[in-house]
DNA sequence: TAGATTGTTAATCGATTAACAATC
DNA sequence: TAGATTGTTAATCGATTAACAATC
C-alpha cells in the first residue's frame, strides 16, 4: 500500500458527514458550516475543515465559501465521489451463517453503494438458496465465482479456523480487500487491505471502561 | 469518565494477547516473550511491553522475568482479571432482528465472560420466544427487565430511529455502557461509555483504501 | 462595511517505536 | 559468565486542536 496520505480516521469521518448531509431536507438547507457538520459527527469544527483539506489537496479544488459555509449539494457530490459511493461496488460474502445473513440483509451497505454480488458457504443445505437475487454457492467454487462476480472487496464471516485459508485463496485470485469478522489475525501481503471487526474486543473495551468508571 | 490513563488501543490489544495465550498448549508452553506475543497480535514487541507497563503501574507489580519472558499462566491470570474476564458480566441485548440474533449466538461473547442476560424487542411475534434460556421481552418492559437482570452493558441493534430513545431510557435506569450497532451518533452524558460499531463505515474505509491502491 | 466562516499553519497532544540499562 | 529479554526512558511519528489571516 502507498503511504497513507489520508488518515483512516478522516475517511471514516467523511462517511459520517455524508450520512448527515443526506438527512438534510434538500429544499430547505442549501449550505452547512463546518461547525454544523462537526456537531452532527461529534467532532471538532477544525477537524472537519482539516478533513476537507485532504480532499482538496488530492484534487478538486477547495469547496467552501468563507463567511458562508459549504454548498450542501456540491459537498455531497464531492464527498460521495471521494468515497467511491457514486458507483456500485461488488461485495463477495464468504460465510452465510447467522452473522453472514444479517450482513447480507444490512441496509447500510446498499445505501453506501455496496452490492452483495455473491455469497459462499460450505453448508450443502445453504448452497443453492437464493438471497435477494443472489444464489449461495459452495466455497469450492470460490475462484470461479470471483471470476464471474469480480468483487472489489470480500466480507468474511467464516469460522475462525477457515478464515486464513479463504484469505489465501482470495489473494491468489486478486481479491485483496477483506473485511474480516472472524476473531483471528489474518496474514496477508502488504499490498492487501485487511480490516478486522472484533465484536468481543469492542465489548471487552466497553466493559473495561465501564468498570473503570465505577472504581476510578 | 476519569482521564483515560490506559489507551483504548492498549485495552483492545490485551484482549488479543489473551486470545493468543489461551490457544497455547498449557502443558508445553510455560513462558512467552514479548516478541512472540507481538507476532501473534500483529504488533511491535516494544508495544507489548509498553502495554503491560500500564497494568503494572495500575497495581499488581511487574510480571515478566528478564532473559526468560512471561509465565503463561500467571500472565493469563493477570490479563483476564484486568479485563474483568474473570467474572461473568450480564449483557442486555436490545433489538432481536437479524443482527441481534446473530450476536446472541456469537460464541466470542461467552468466551470473554459475557452472558446475554436479557433480550428485548418490539415485535410481538418475537416477544416470548426463548433464546438460549432467555425469554425475549417487550421493549416496553425495559425498566423492569433492567431491574431484574442488572446488566452492566447494553448492546443496541435497534433501527436507527429508535436508538436514541432507547439510550435515554437506559441512561435513566443506570445502564451507562452501550455498544451501538445502529448507524447514528448517540447523545449521552459524559459519564456514559458509548462505543459505535459502524459496519458500512468499515466497508467504506476498506473500499477506499483498495481503490487508492489501484490508482496510487 | 461588519460579521461570519473558510483554509491553513503552528502548537499541542498522545501513541508508537527505538534504545538500552537492569537483570535473570 | 554469556545470552536473552524485560521494563522504562527518550525519540519519533502522526493526529487533533487552536489560532488567525484571507475572503465572502
Coordinates of C-alpha atoms (C1' of nucleotides) in Angstrom, one line a residue:
Chain A
X1 CA 0.0 0.0 0.0
X2 CA 1.3 3.5 -0.8
X3 CA 2.0 5.7 2.2
X4 CA -1.4 6.8 3.6
X5 CA -1.6 10.4 2.8
X6 CA -5.2 10.5 4.2
X7 CA -5.7 9.1 7.7
X8 CA -8.2 6.2 8.1
X9 CA -10.0 8.4 10.7
X10 CA -10.5 11.1 8.1
X11 CA -12.0 8.6 5.6
X12 CA -14.3 7.3 8.3
X13 CA -15.5 10.7 9.3
X14 CA -16.2 11.7 5.8
X15 CA -18.6 8.8 5.7
X16 CA -20.3 10.3 8.7
X17 CA -20.5 13.7 7.1
X18 CA -22.2 12.1 4.1
X19 CA -24.7 10.4 6.4
X20 CA -25.6 13.8 7.9
X21 CA -25.8 15.7 4.6
X22 CA -28.1 13.1 3.2
X23 CA -30.5 13.6 6.0
X24 CA -30.8 17.3 5.4
X25 CA -34.0 18.4 3.8
X26 CA -32.8 19.2 0.3
X27 CA -35.0 22.1 -0.4
X28 CA -34.6 24.0 2.8
X29 CA -30.9 23.7 3.7
X30 CA -28.6 24.9 1.0
X31 CA -25.4 25.4 3.0
X32 CA -23.8 24.0 6.1
X33 CA -20.9 25.2 8.2
X34 CA -18.0 23.1 9.5
X35 CA -19.5 23.7 12.9
X36 CA -22.8 22.1 12.0
X37 CA -21.0 19.1 10.4
X38 CA -18.8 18.8 13.5
X39 CA -21.7 18.8 15.9
X40 CA -23.5 16.1 13.9
X41 CA -20.5 13.9 13.7
X42 CA -19.4 14.5 17.3
X43 CA -16.1 16.1 16.4
X44 CA -14.3 19.5 16.4
X45 CA -15.0 22.1 13.6
X46 CA -11.3 22.4 12.9
X47 CA -11.3 18.7 12.4
X48 CA -13.9 18.9 9.7
X49 CA -12.1 21.6 7.8
X50 CA -8.8 19.7 8.2
X51 CA -10.5 16.6 6.8
X52 CA -11.8 18.5 3.8
X53 CA -8.3 19.9 3.2
X54 CA -7.1 16.4 2.5
X55 CA -9.6 16.1 -0.4
X56 CA -8.7 19.5 -1.7
X57 CA -5.1 18.6 -1.9
X58 CA -5.9 15.4 -3.7
X59 CA -7.6 17.4 -6.5
X60 CA -11.0 19.0 -7.0
X61 CA -10.1 22.5 -5.6
X62 CA -11.5 24.0 -2.4
X63 CA -15.2 23.8 -2.0
X64 CA -16.2 26.1 0.9
X65 CA -17.0 29.8 0.9
X66 CA -15.6 31.8 3.7
X67 CA -18.3 33.6 5.6
X68 CA -21.0 31.3 4.1
X69 CA -20.1 27.7 4.5
X70 CA -20.4 24.7 2.1
X71 CA -23.0 24.2 -0.6
X72 CA -24.8 21.0 0.5
X73 CA -25.3 19.6 -2.9
X74 CA -21.8 20.3 -4.1
X75 CA -20.2 19.0 -0.9
X76 CA -22.3 15.8 -1.0
X77 CA -21.3 15.3 -4.6
X78 CA -17.6 15.6 -3.9
X79 CA -17.6 13.5 -0.7
X80 CA -19.6 10.6 -2.2
X81 CA -17.3 10.7 -5.2
X82 CA -14.3 10.7 -3.0
X83 CA -15.5 7.6 -1.1
X84 CA -16.4 5.9 -4.3
X85 CA -20.1 5.9 -3.3
X86 CA -21.1 7.2 -6.7
X87 CA -20.6 3.8 -8.3
X88 CA -21.8 0.4 -7.3
X89 CA -19.2 -1.9 -5.9
X90 CA -19.5 -5.6 -5.8
X91 CA -19.0 -7.4 -2.5
X92 CA -18.3 -11.1 -2.0
X93 CA -19.7 -12.5 1.2
X94 CA -17.9 -15.6 2.4
X95 CA -19.8 -17.4 5.1
X96 CA -23.6 -17.4 5.3
X97 CA -24.2 -18.2 8.9
X98 CA -26.1 -16.0 11.3
X99 CA -23.8 -13.1 11.0
X100 CA -23.4 -13.5 7.3
X101 CA -27.1 -13.5 6.7
X102 CA -27.5 -10.5 8.9
X103 CA -24.9 -8.6 6.9
X104 CA -26.5 -9.7 3.6
X105 CA -29.6 -8.0 4.9
X106 CA -27.9 -4.9 6.2
X107 CA -29.4 -1.8 4.6
X108 CA -26.4 0.4 5.3
X109 CA -24.3 -1.5 2.7
X110 CA -26.7 -0.7 -0.1
X111 CA -27.1 2.9 0.8
X112 CA -23.3 3.3 0.6
X113 CA -23.1 1.8 -2.9
X114 CA -22.2 -1.7 -2.0
X115 CA -24.0 -4.6 -3.6
X116 CA -23.7 -8.2 -2.4
X117 CA -22.7 -9.8 -5.7
X118 CA -22.0 -13.3 -4.5
X119 CA -22.4 -15.4 -1.4
X120 CA -20.5 -18.6 -0.5
X121 CA -20.8 -21.2 2.2
X122 CA -19.7 -24.8 2.7
X123 CA -23.1 -26.0 4.0
X124 CA -24.8 -28.0 1.3
X125 CA -28.2 -27.0 2.8
X126 CA -27.5 -23.4 2.2
X127 CA -25.9 -23.8 -1.2
X128 CA -28.5 -23.1 -3.9
X129 CA -30.6 -20.8 -1.7
X130 CA -31.4 -17.6 -3.4
X131 CA -30.9 -14.5 -1.3
X132 CA -32.1 -11.2 -2.7
X133 CA -31.4 -12.5 -6.2
X134 CA -28.1 -14.0 -5.4
X135 CA -27.6 -17.7 -5.3
X136 CA -25.5 -19.1 -2.5
X137 CA -22.6 -21.0 -4.0
X138 CA -20.2 -23.6 -2.5
X139 CA -16.9 -22.4 -1.2
X140 CA -15.2 -24.9 -3.5
X141 CA -16.3 -22.6 -6.4
X142 CA -14.6 -19.6 -4.9
X143 CA -12.3 -19.0 -7.8
X144 CA -15.0 -19.4 -10.4
X145 CA -17.4 -17.1 -8.6
X146 CA -14.7 -14.4 -8.3
X147 CA -14.2 -14.6 -12.0
X148 CA -17.9 -14.1 -12.6
X149 CA -18.8 -11.6 -10.0
X150 CA -15.5 -9.6 -9.9
X151 CA -15.9 -8.4 -6.4
X152 CA -13.8 -5.5 -5.2
X153 CA -14.0 -6.4 -1.5
X154 CA -14.7 -9.6 0.4
X155 CA -16.5 -9.9 3.7
X156 CA -15.5 -12.9 5.8
X157 CA -17.9 -14.4 8.4
X158 CA -16.5 -17.9 8.3
X159 CA -15.4 -19.8 11.3
X160 CA -12.0 -18.7 12.6
X161 CA -10.4 -21.9 11.5
X162 CA -11.2 -21.3 7.9
X163 CA -10.6 -17.6 7.6
X164 CA -6.9 -17.8 6.8
X165 CA -7.3 -20.4 4.1
X166 CA -10.1 -18.4 2.5
X167 CA -7.9 -15.3 2.7
X168 CA -5.0 -17.1 0.9
X169 CA -7.4 -18.2 -1.9
X170 CA -8.8 -14.7 -2.2
X171 CA -5.4 -13.2 -2.5
X172 CA -4.5 -15.7 -5.2
X173 CA -7.4 -14.6 -7.4
X174 CA -6.8 -10.9 -6.8
X175 CA -9.4 -10.1 -4.2
X176 CA -7.1 -8.0 -1.9
X177 CA -9.5 -6.1 0.2
X178 CA -11.1 -8.0 3.1
X179 CA -13.4 -7.1 6.0
X180 CA -12.9 -9.9 8.5
X181 CA -15.3 -10.8 11.2
X182 CA -13.6 -13.9 12.3
X183 CA -11.6 -13.2 15.5
X184 CA -8.2 -14.1 14.1
X185 CA -5.3 -12.0 12.8
X186 CA -5.1 -12.7 9.1
X187 CA -1.7 -12.9 7.4
X188 CA -1.8 -11.2 4.0
X189 CA 0.7 -9.4 1.7
X190 CA 1.5 -5.8 2.4
X191 CA -0.4 -4.8 -0.7
X192 CA -3.6 -6.2 0.6
X193 CA -6.1 -4.2 2.7
X194 CA -7.4 -6.1 5.6
X195 CA -9.8 -4.7 8.3
X196 CA -10.8 -6.6 11.3
X197 CA -14.1 -6.2 13.1
X198 CA -13.7 -7.8 16.5
X199 CA -17.0 -7.7 18.3
X200 CA -15.9 -9.2 21.5
X201 CA -13.0 -6.9 21.6
X202 CA -15.4 -4.0 21.4
X203 CA -17.4 -5.4 24.2
X204 CA -14.3 -6.0 26.3
X205 CA -13.3 -2.5 25.8
X206 CA -16.7 -1.1 26.7
X207 CA -16.9 -3.2 29.8
X208 CA -13.4 -2.3 30.9
X209 CA -14.2 1.4 30.6
X210 CA -17.4 0.9 32.4
X211 CA -15.7 -0.8 35.3
X212 CA -13.1 1.9 35.4
X213 CA -15.8 4.5 35.8
X214 CA -17.2 2.7 38.8
X215 CA -13.9 2.5 40.6
X216 CA -12.0 5.5 39.4
Chain B
X1 CA -15.2 9.4 32.8
X2 CA -11.9 9.9 34.5
X3 CA -8.9 10.8 32.3
X4 CA -8.0 7.6 30.4
X5 CA -4.7 6.6 31.9
X6 CA -4.8 3.5 29.7
X7 CA -5.4 4.0 26.0
X8 CA -8.3 2.2 24.3
X9 CA -5.8 0.6 21.9
X10 CA -4.0 -1.0 24.8
X11 CA -7.1 -2.5 26.3
X12 CA -8.0 -3.9 22.9
X13 CA -4.6 -5.4 22.3
X14 CA -4.7 -7.0 25.7
X15 CA -7.8 -8.8 24.6
X16 CA -5.8 -10.1 21.7
X17 CA -2.9 -11.3 23.9
X18 CA -5.4 -13.2 26.0
X19 CA -6.8 -14.9 22.8
X20 CA -3.3 -16.0 21.9
X21 CA -2.3 -17.2 25.3
X22 CA -5.5 -19.3 25.6
X23 CA -4.6 -21.1 22.4
X24 CA -1.2 -22.2 23.7
X25 CA -1.0 -25.8 24.8
X26 CA -1.0 -25.4 28.5
X27 CA 1.4 -28.3 29.3
X28 CA 4.0 -27.5 26.7
X29 CA 4.4 -23.7 26.7
X30 CA 5.3 -22.3 30.1
X31 CA 6.7 -18.9 29.1
X32 CA 6.2 -16.5 26.2
X33 CA 8.3 -13.5 25.2
X34 CA 7.0 -10.1 24.2
X35 CA 8.2 -10.9 20.7
X36 CA 6.0 -13.9 20.4
X37 CA 3.0 -12.1 21.7
X38 CA 3.8 -9.2 19.3
X39 CA 3.9 -11.5 16.3
X40 CA 0.7 -13.2 17.2
X41 CA -1.1 -9.9 17.7
X42 CA 0.5 -8.3 14.7
X43 CA 2.2 -5.5 16.6
X44 CA 5.7 -4.4 17.8
X45 CA 7.4 -6.1 20.8
X46 CA 8.0 -2.8 22.4
X47 CA 4.3 -2.2 22.1
X48 CA 3.6 -5.3 24.1
X49 CA 5.9 -4.4 26.9
X50 CA 4.6 -0.9 26.9
X51 CA 1.0 -2.2 27.1
X52 CA 2.0 -4.4 30.1
X53 CA 3.6 -1.4 31.8
X54 CA 0.2 0.2 32.1
X55 CA -1.1 -2.7 34.1
X56 CA 1.9 -2.8 36.2
X57 CA 1.5 0.8 37.2
X58 CA -2.1 0.2 38.0
X59 CA -1.1 -2.2 40.7
X60 CA -0.1 -5.9 40.6
X61 CA 3.7 -5.4 40.3
X62 CA 5.7 -6.3 37.2
X63 CA 5.2 -9.8 35.9
X64 CA 7.9 -10.6 33.4
X65 CA 11.4 -12.1 34.0
X66 CA 14.2 -10.5 32.1
X67 CA 16.0 -13.1 30.0
X68 CA 13.2 -15.5 30.3
X69 CA 9.8 -13.9 29.4
X70 CA 6.4 -14.1 30.9
X71 CA 4.9 -17.1 32.8
X72 CA 1.9 -18.0 30.6
X73 CA -0.4 -19.0 33.5
X74 CA 0.5 -16.0 35.6
X75 CA 0.2 -13.6 32.6
X76 CA -3.1 -15.0 31.6
X77 CA -4.4 -14.7 35.1
X78 CA -3.5 -11.0 35.3
X79 CA -4.7 -10.1 31.9
X80 CA -8.1 -11.7 32.3
X81 CA -8.5 -10.2 35.7
X82 CA -7.5 -6.8 34.3
X83 CA -10.2 -7.1 31.6
X84 CA -12.8 -8.3 34.0
X85 CA -13.0 -11.6 32.2
X86 CA -12.7 -13.5 35.5
X87 CA -16.3 -12.8 36.3
X88 CA -19.5 -13.2 34.4
X89 CA -20.9 -9.9 33.1
X90 CA -24.6 -9.5 32.2
X91 CA -25.4 -8.1 28.8
X92 CA -28.7 -6.6 27.7
X93 CA -29.5 -7.1 24.1
X94 CA -31.9 -4.5 22.7
X95 CA -33.2 -5.5 19.2
X96 CA -33.7 -9.1 18.2
X97 CA -33.6 -8.7 14.4
X98 CA -31.1 -10.5 12.2
X99 CA -28.1 -8.8 13.6
X100 CA -29.3 -9.1 17.2
X101 CA -29.9 -12.8 16.9
X102 CA -26.5 -13.3 15.2
X103 CA -24.9 -11.6 18.2
X104 CA -27.0 -13.6 20.7
X105 CA -25.5 -16.6 19.1
X106 CA -21.9 -15.3 19.0
X107 CA -19.5 -17.5 20.8
X108 CA -16.9 -14.8 21.3
X109 CA -19.0 -13.1 23.9
X110 CA -19.4 -16.1 26.1
X111 CA -15.7 -16.9 25.9
X112 CA -14.9 -13.4 27.1
X113 CA -17.1 -13.7 30.1
X114 CA -20.2 -12.0 28.8
X115 CA -23.6 -13.6 29.3
X116 CA -26.7 -12.4 27.4
X117 CA -28.9 -11.9 30.4
X118 CA -31.9 -10.3 28.7
X119 CA -33.2 -9.7 25.2
X120 CA -35.8 -7.1 24.2
X121 CA -37.7 -6.3 21.0
X122 CA -40.9 -4.6 19.9
X123 CA -42.1 -7.3 17.6
X124 CA -45.0 -9.2 19.4
X125 CA -44.1 -12.3 17.4
X126 CA -40.6 -12.4 18.9
X127 CA -41.7 -11.5 22.4
X128 CA -42.0 -14.7 24.4
X129 CA -39.5 -16.6 22.3
X130 CA -36.9 -18.4 24.5
X131 CA -33.3 -18.0 23.3
X132 CA -30.7 -20.0 25.0
X133 CA -32.7 -19.9 28.2
X134 CA -33.5 -16.2 27.9
X135 CA -37.1 -15.1 27.1
X136 CA -37.4 -12.2 24.7
X137 CA -39.3 -9.4 26.4
X138 CA -41.1 -6.4 25.0
X139 CA -39.2 -3.1 24.9
X140 CA -42.0 -1.5 27.0
X141 CA -40.7 -3.5 29.9
X142 CA -37.2 -2.2 29.6
X143 CA -37.0 -0.6 33.1
X144 CA -38.4 -3.7 34.8
X145 CA -36.1 -6.0 32.9
X146 CA -33.1 -3.9 33.8
X147 CA -34.1 -4.1 37.5
X148 CA -34.2 -7.9 37.2
X149 CA -31.2 -8.7 35.1
X150 CA -28.9 -5.9 36.3
X151 CA -26.9 -5.7 33.0
X152 CA -23.5 -3.9 33.1
X153 CA -23.6 -3.2 29.4
X154 CA -26.3 -3.0 26.7
X155 CA -25.9 -3.9 23.0
X156 CA -28.1 -2.0 20.7
X157 CA -29.2 -3.4 17.3
X158 CA -32.5 -1.5 17.0
X159 CA -33.4 0.5 14.0
X160 CA -31.6 3.9 13.9
X161 CA -34.7 5.8 14.6
X162 CA -35.2 4.1 18.0
X163 CA -31.6 4.0 19.2
X164 CA -31.5 7.4 20.8
X165 CA -34.8 6.9 22.7
X166 CA -33.6 3.5 24.0
X167 CA -30.3 5.1 25.0
X168 CA -32.1 7.8 27.0
X169 CA -34.1 5.2 28.8
X170 CA -31.1 3.1 29.5
X171 CA -29.3 6.1 31.0
X172 CA -32.3 6.8 33.2
X173 CA -32.1 3.4 34.8
X174 CA -28.3 3.4 35.2
X175 CA -27.2 1.3 32.2
X176 CA -24.4 3.6 31.1
X177 CA -22.3 1.4 28.9
X178 CA -23.6 0.9 25.3
X179 CA -22.3 -0.9 22.3
X180 CA -24.3 0.6 19.4
X181 CA -24.7 -1.0 16.0
X182 CA -27.3 1.5 14.7
X183 CA -25.6 3.9 12.4
X184 CA -26.4 7.0 14.4
X185 CA -24.3 9.2 16.7
X186 CA -25.8 8.7 20.2
X187 CA -26.1 11.6 22.6
X188 CA -25.3 10.6 26.1
X189 CA -23.8 12.1 29.3
X190 CA -20.1 12.4 29.6
X191 CA -20.1 9.8 32.3
X192 CA -21.5 7.2 29.9
X193 CA -19.4 4.9 27.8
X194 CA -20.7 4.5 24.3
X195 CA -19.0 2.6 21.5
X196 CA -20.1 2.7 18.0
X197 CA -19.7 -0.2 15.5
X198 CA -20.4 1.2 12.1
X199 CA -20.3 -1.7 9.6
X200 CA -20.8 0.3 6.5
X201 CA -18.1 2.8 7.6
X202 CA -15.7 -0.1 7.8
X203 CA -16.6 -1.2 4.4
X204 CA -16.3 2.3 3.0
X205 CA -12.9 2.6 4.5
X206 CA -11.8 -0.7 3.1
X207 CA -13.0 0.1 -0.3
X208 CA -11.5 3.5 -0.3
X209 CA -8.1 2.1 0.6
X210 CA -8.5 -0.6 -2.1
X211 CA -9.3 2.0 -4.8
X212 CA -6.3 4.1 -3.6
X213 CA -4.1 1.1 -4.1
X214 CA -5.2 0.7 -7.6
X215 CA -4.6 4.3 -8.5
X216 CA -1.8 5.4 -6.3
Chain C
dT1 C1' -18.5 47.9 5.8
dA2 C1' -19.1 44.4 9.6
dG3 C1' -19.8 39.7 10.7
dA4 C1' -19.1 35.1 9.6
dT5 C1' -16.6 31.3 8.3
dT6 C1' -13.2 29.2 5.5
dG7 C1' -8.4 27.1 4.6
dT8 C1' -4.0 26.5 6.5
dT9 C1' -0.2 26.9 9.6
dA10 C1' 1.6 26.2 14.1
dA11 C1' 1.0 24.3 18.7
dT12 C1' -0.5 20.5 21.3
dC13 C1' -1.4 16.2 22.5
dG14 C1' -1.0 11.2 22.6
dA15 C1' 0.5 6.9 20.9
dT16 C1' 4.2 4.1 18.8
dT17 C1' 8.8 2.7 18.3
dA18 C1' 13.7 2.6 19.4
dA19 C1' 17.2 2.2 22.5
dC20 C1' 19.4 0.5 26.4
dA21 C1' 20.5 -0.3 31.3
dA22 C1' 18.9 -3.7 34.5
dT23 C1' 18.7 -8.5 35.5
dC24 C1' 17.6 -13.3 35.1
Chain D
dT1 C1' 29.7 -15.9 32.7
dA2 C1' 27.2 -15.0 28.2
dG3 C1' 22.9 -14.6 26.0
dA4 C1' 18.3 -13.3 26.3
dT5 C1' 14.7 -10.5 27.4
dT6 C1' 12.4 -7.3 30.4
dG7 C1' 10.8 -2.5 31.9
dT8 C1' 11.4 2.2 31.1
dT9 C1' 13.0 6.4 29.2
dA10 C1' 13.7 9.2 25.2
dA11 C1' 12.8 10.0 20.3
dT12 C1' 9.7 9.7 16.7
dC13 C1' 5.7 9.9 14.5
dG14 C1' 1.0 11.2 13.4
dA15 C1' -3.3 13.1 14.5
dT16 C1' -6.1 16.7 16.8
dT17 C1' -6.9 21.3 18.1
dA18 C1' -6.1 26.3 18.3
dA19 C1' -5.3 30.4 16.1
dC20 C1' -5.7 33.6 12.5
dA21 C1' -5.1 35.8 8.0
dA22 C1' -7.9 35.6 3.9
dT23 C1' -12.2 36.5 2.0
dC24 C1' -17.1 36.3 1.1

